[in-house]
């Protein structure tokens, strides 16, 4: 790792805490004029239907409790305002030890969980300019070196990554969903010596199987999101039609 253990401030977080602090980072980058956030703004951001997975239905108590835990950990601070509702801001640059590009990537992973690097690049680019996969890879390598990012599948087409702020039982479940494939870091870029055909057959097959599993898992996740969004749209349409009839 690039940092000594004594320099590391971050630790694993509960799922509500991850959602709340992820919202703080997202809103700081995408709507800076409305940042820091009130408790109500945080609640709306945590429960919003876009750019979130899984969907949550938190209440004020959930968000308040999450803020209290995050404050004790040094990840969030309350801002003294002008006498109105208190506001909150994140301290993740220092808490995680990251730059603005790394934080954008971490925010997307906190808000949506495991995803392919292609999905991650497109989503993180709404917060910081990341032109392509070639620009994303050094960011991922840096986060991996800091222990903040995990490769759930071997690097390559359909590679899936996630953050390492999960609770241990959550991480075990996540690894199981992706075929129990766990990769600490990308494969070296240097070309290795050419092996014999016989010795190379089994590893190639294993890699292909792992990549296929990763692609299937990613497609299943996207399908679940699409079904959920369709249901939401239908509910909203039915509600709108009912109001017009009344």
XYZ file of C-alpha atoms in Angstrom:
246
model
C 0.000 0.000 0.000
C 1.099 3.577 -0.601
C 0.245 4.722 2.885
C 1.432 3.430 6.231
C -1.248 1.923 8.456
C -0.912 4.827 10.894
C -1.914 7.270 8.124
C -5.128 5.436 7.232
C -8.275 7.046 8.647
C -11.016 5.287 6.721
C -12.786 2.135 7.817
C -15.735 0.022 6.760
C -19.174 1.641 6.916
C -22.751 0.515 7.373
C -24.896 0.679 4.245
C -26.905 3.738 5.337
C -23.665 5.535 6.156
C -22.252 4.731 2.718
C -25.354 6.092 1.019
C -25.374 9.322 3.051
C -21.696 10.150 2.595
C -21.918 9.213 -1.083
C -24.748 11.718 -1.520
C -22.678 14.437 0.156
C -19.822 13.884 -2.287
C -22.126 13.716 -5.303
C -24.004 16.914 -4.466
C -20.788 18.769 -3.628
C -19.556 18.036 -7.143
C -22.765 18.261 -9.196
C -24.723 21.020 -7.385
C -22.111 23.039 -5.462
C -24.446 26.042 -5.110
C -26.722 23.941 -2.894
C -23.919 22.465 -0.809
C -23.459 21.820 2.170
C -26.730 19.911 2.601
C -29.524 20.076 5.135
C -30.927 16.919 6.688
C -33.937 17.120 4.383
C -31.767 17.543 1.277
C -29.708 14.550 2.336
C -32.860 12.501 2.829
C -34.096 13.362 -0.657
C -30.703 12.577 -2.144
C -30.463 9.238 -0.373
C -33.903 8.161 -1.606
C -33.740 9.569 -5.143
C -34.509 7.111 -7.928
C -31.708 7.969 -10.346
C -28.034 7.061 -9.898
C -28.745 4.793 -6.927
C -28.527 1.049 -6.413
C -30.144 -0.454 -4.508
C -33.085 1.900 -4.063
C -33.647 2.903 -0.438
C -36.519 4.374 1.537
C -34.755 6.025 4.458
C -36.452 8.329 6.945
C -35.013 11.296 8.847
C -33.979 9.115 11.765
C -31.973 6.824 9.480
C -30.128 9.787 7.963
C -29.572 11.492 11.312
C -28.157 8.312 12.858
C -25.888 7.825 9.850
C -24.614 11.393 10.172
C -23.880 10.865 13.855
C -21.835 7.759 13.120
C -19.993 9.472 10.277
C -19.221 12.491 12.451
C -17.713 10.271 15.136
C -15.533 8.642 12.488
C -14.351 12.010 11.190
C -15.908 11.535 7.748
C -18.579 14.260 8.033
C -18.839 17.636 9.765
C -21.747 19.889 10.684
C -21.511 23.412 9.316
C -22.554 26.337 11.465
C -24.936 28.331 9.319
C -26.982 31.478 9.708
C -29.390 30.153 12.321
C -31.507 28.073 9.983
C -31.446 24.296 9.617
C -27.990 22.794 10.253
C -26.013 21.668 7.228
C -23.469 18.935 6.678
C -20.385 18.442 4.515
C -18.088 15.500 3.867
C -14.423 15.278 4.853
C -13.552 12.427 2.519
C -10.586 14.013 0.776
C -8.668 13.741 4.021
C -10.520 10.739 5.454
C -9.873 8.579 2.396
C -6.656 10.280 1.312
C -7.766 10.792 -2.297
C -7.750 13.420 -5.040
C -10.829 14.769 -6.840
C -10.835 12.105 -9.564
C -10.440 9.275 -7.086
C -13.225 10.727 -4.962
C -15.588 10.876 -7.946
C -14.969 7.189 -8.588
C -15.443 6.319 -4.916
C -18.698 8.292 -4.793
C -20.146 6.321 -7.704
C -19.127 3.046 -6.106
C -20.648 4.112 -2.784
C -23.916 5.097 -4.477
C -24.251 2.150 -6.867
C -21.950 -0.600 -5.662
C -20.152 -3.090 -7.892
C -20.115 -2.262 -11.597
C -18.071 -2.724 -14.737
C -15.278 -0.255 -15.363
C -17.110 0.922 -18.481
C -20.207 1.785 -16.456
C -18.065 3.369 -13.770
C -16.201 5.583 -16.235
C -19.416 6.988 -17.705
C -21.031 7.581 -14.336
C -18.012 9.131 -12.621
C -17.500 11.459 -15.603
C -20.601 13.424 -14.593
C -18.634 14.618 -11.552
C -15.097 14.895 -12.925
C -13.830 14.729 -16.546
C -12.669 11.152 -17.190
C -12.502 10.843 -20.960
C -12.106 7.101 -21.336
C -11.049 3.776 -19.855
C -7.380 4.596 -20.410
C -7.805 7.655 -18.162
C -9.760 5.639 -15.604
C -7.261 2.816 -15.175
C -4.559 4.857 -13.364
C -7.256 6.100 -10.981
C -8.355 2.537 -10.273
C -4.754 1.436 -9.790
C -4.187 4.233 -7.273
C -7.359 3.401 -5.335
C -6.434 -0.267 -5.350
C -3.000 0.596 -4.014
C -4.634 2.502 -1.165
C -6.822 -0.467 -0.334
C -10.000 1.398 -1.275
C -10.928 -0.559 -4.411
C -11.359 -4.260 -5.089
C -11.308 -6.158 -8.378
C -14.125 -8.704 -8.229
C -13.228 -10.202 -11.613
C -9.991 -10.412 -13.599
C -9.097 -7.244 -15.520
C -10.336 -7.188 -19.087
C -13.628 -6.991 -20.936
C -16.488 -6.726 -18.458
C -14.152 -6.293 -15.474
C -16.145 -5.533 -12.304
C -14.836 -3.446 -9.412
C -16.210 -2.131 -6.147
C -15.118 -0.187 -3.075
C -13.744 -1.847 0.060
C -15.867 0.016 2.616
C -18.360 -2.845 2.865
C -18.865 -4.769 6.084
C -17.123 -8.148 5.867
C -20.330 -10.187 5.576
C -21.519 -7.938 2.740
C -18.228 -8.352 0.921
C -18.360 -12.139 1.225
C -21.845 -12.148 -0.296
C -20.706 -9.850 -3.095
C -17.766 -12.072 -3.949
C -20.048 -15.110 -4.003
C -22.356 -13.342 -6.464
C -19.435 -12.872 -8.831
C -18.285 -16.474 -8.825
C -15.959 -16.204 -5.813
C -13.347 -14.670 -8.088
C -11.146 -12.300 -6.094
C -8.358 -10.302 -7.709
C -6.184 -7.981 -5.648
C -4.772 -5.976 -8.548
C -4.666 -5.863 -12.351
C -2.410 -8.267 -14.188
C 1.053 -6.853 -14.976
C 1.356 -5.032 -18.275
C 4.726 -6.603 -19.125
C 4.433 -9.491 -21.580
C 5.305 -12.779 -19.823
C 7.337 -15.561 -21.434
C 5.307 -17.563 -23.941
C 4.090 -20.778 -22.232
C 3.518 -24.070 -23.960
C 0.101 -24.691 -25.478
C -0.703 -27.453 -22.996
C 0.110 -25.416 -19.881
C -1.894 -22.386 -21.102
C -5.172 -24.135 -21.895
C -6.665 -24.456 -18.392
C -5.934 -20.870 -17.180
C -7.400 -19.443 -20.397
C -10.570 -21.463 -19.946
C -10.826 -20.373 -16.314
C -10.405 -16.722 -17.245
C -13.031 -16.977 -19.951
C -15.478 -18.574 -17.518
C -14.805 -15.872 -14.925
C -15.363 -13.116 -17.475
C -18.595 -14.719 -18.689
C -19.834 -14.937 -15.107
C -18.975 -11.280 -14.601
C -20.861 -10.238 -17.724
C -23.910 -12.287 -16.712
C -23.879 -10.732 -13.229
C -23.642 -7.231 -14.719
C -26.512 -7.935 -17.124
C -28.673 -9.277 -14.308
C -28.031 -6.141 -12.291
C -28.893 -3.874 -15.229
C -32.078 -5.876 -15.882
C -33.179 -5.497 -12.257
C -32.629 -1.738 -12.478
C -34.579 -1.500 -15.735
C -37.515 -3.489 -14.322
C -37.594 -1.310 -11.220
C -37.555 1.903 -13.289
C -40.356 0.618 -15.523
C -42.470 -0.143 -12.470
C -41.846 3.337 -11.095
C -42.813 4.929 -14.429
C -46.007 2.855 -14.595
C -46.956 3.811 -11.035
C -46.369 7.493 -11.779
C -48.392 7.258 -15.012
C -51.290 5.544 -13.241
C -51.205 8.174 -10.524
C -51.220 10.964 -13.128
C -54.147 9.410 -15.028
C -56.081 9.010 -11.797
C -55.579 12.685 -10.932
C -56.842 13.759 -14.368
C -59.976 11.647 -13.985
C -60.683 13.162 -10.578
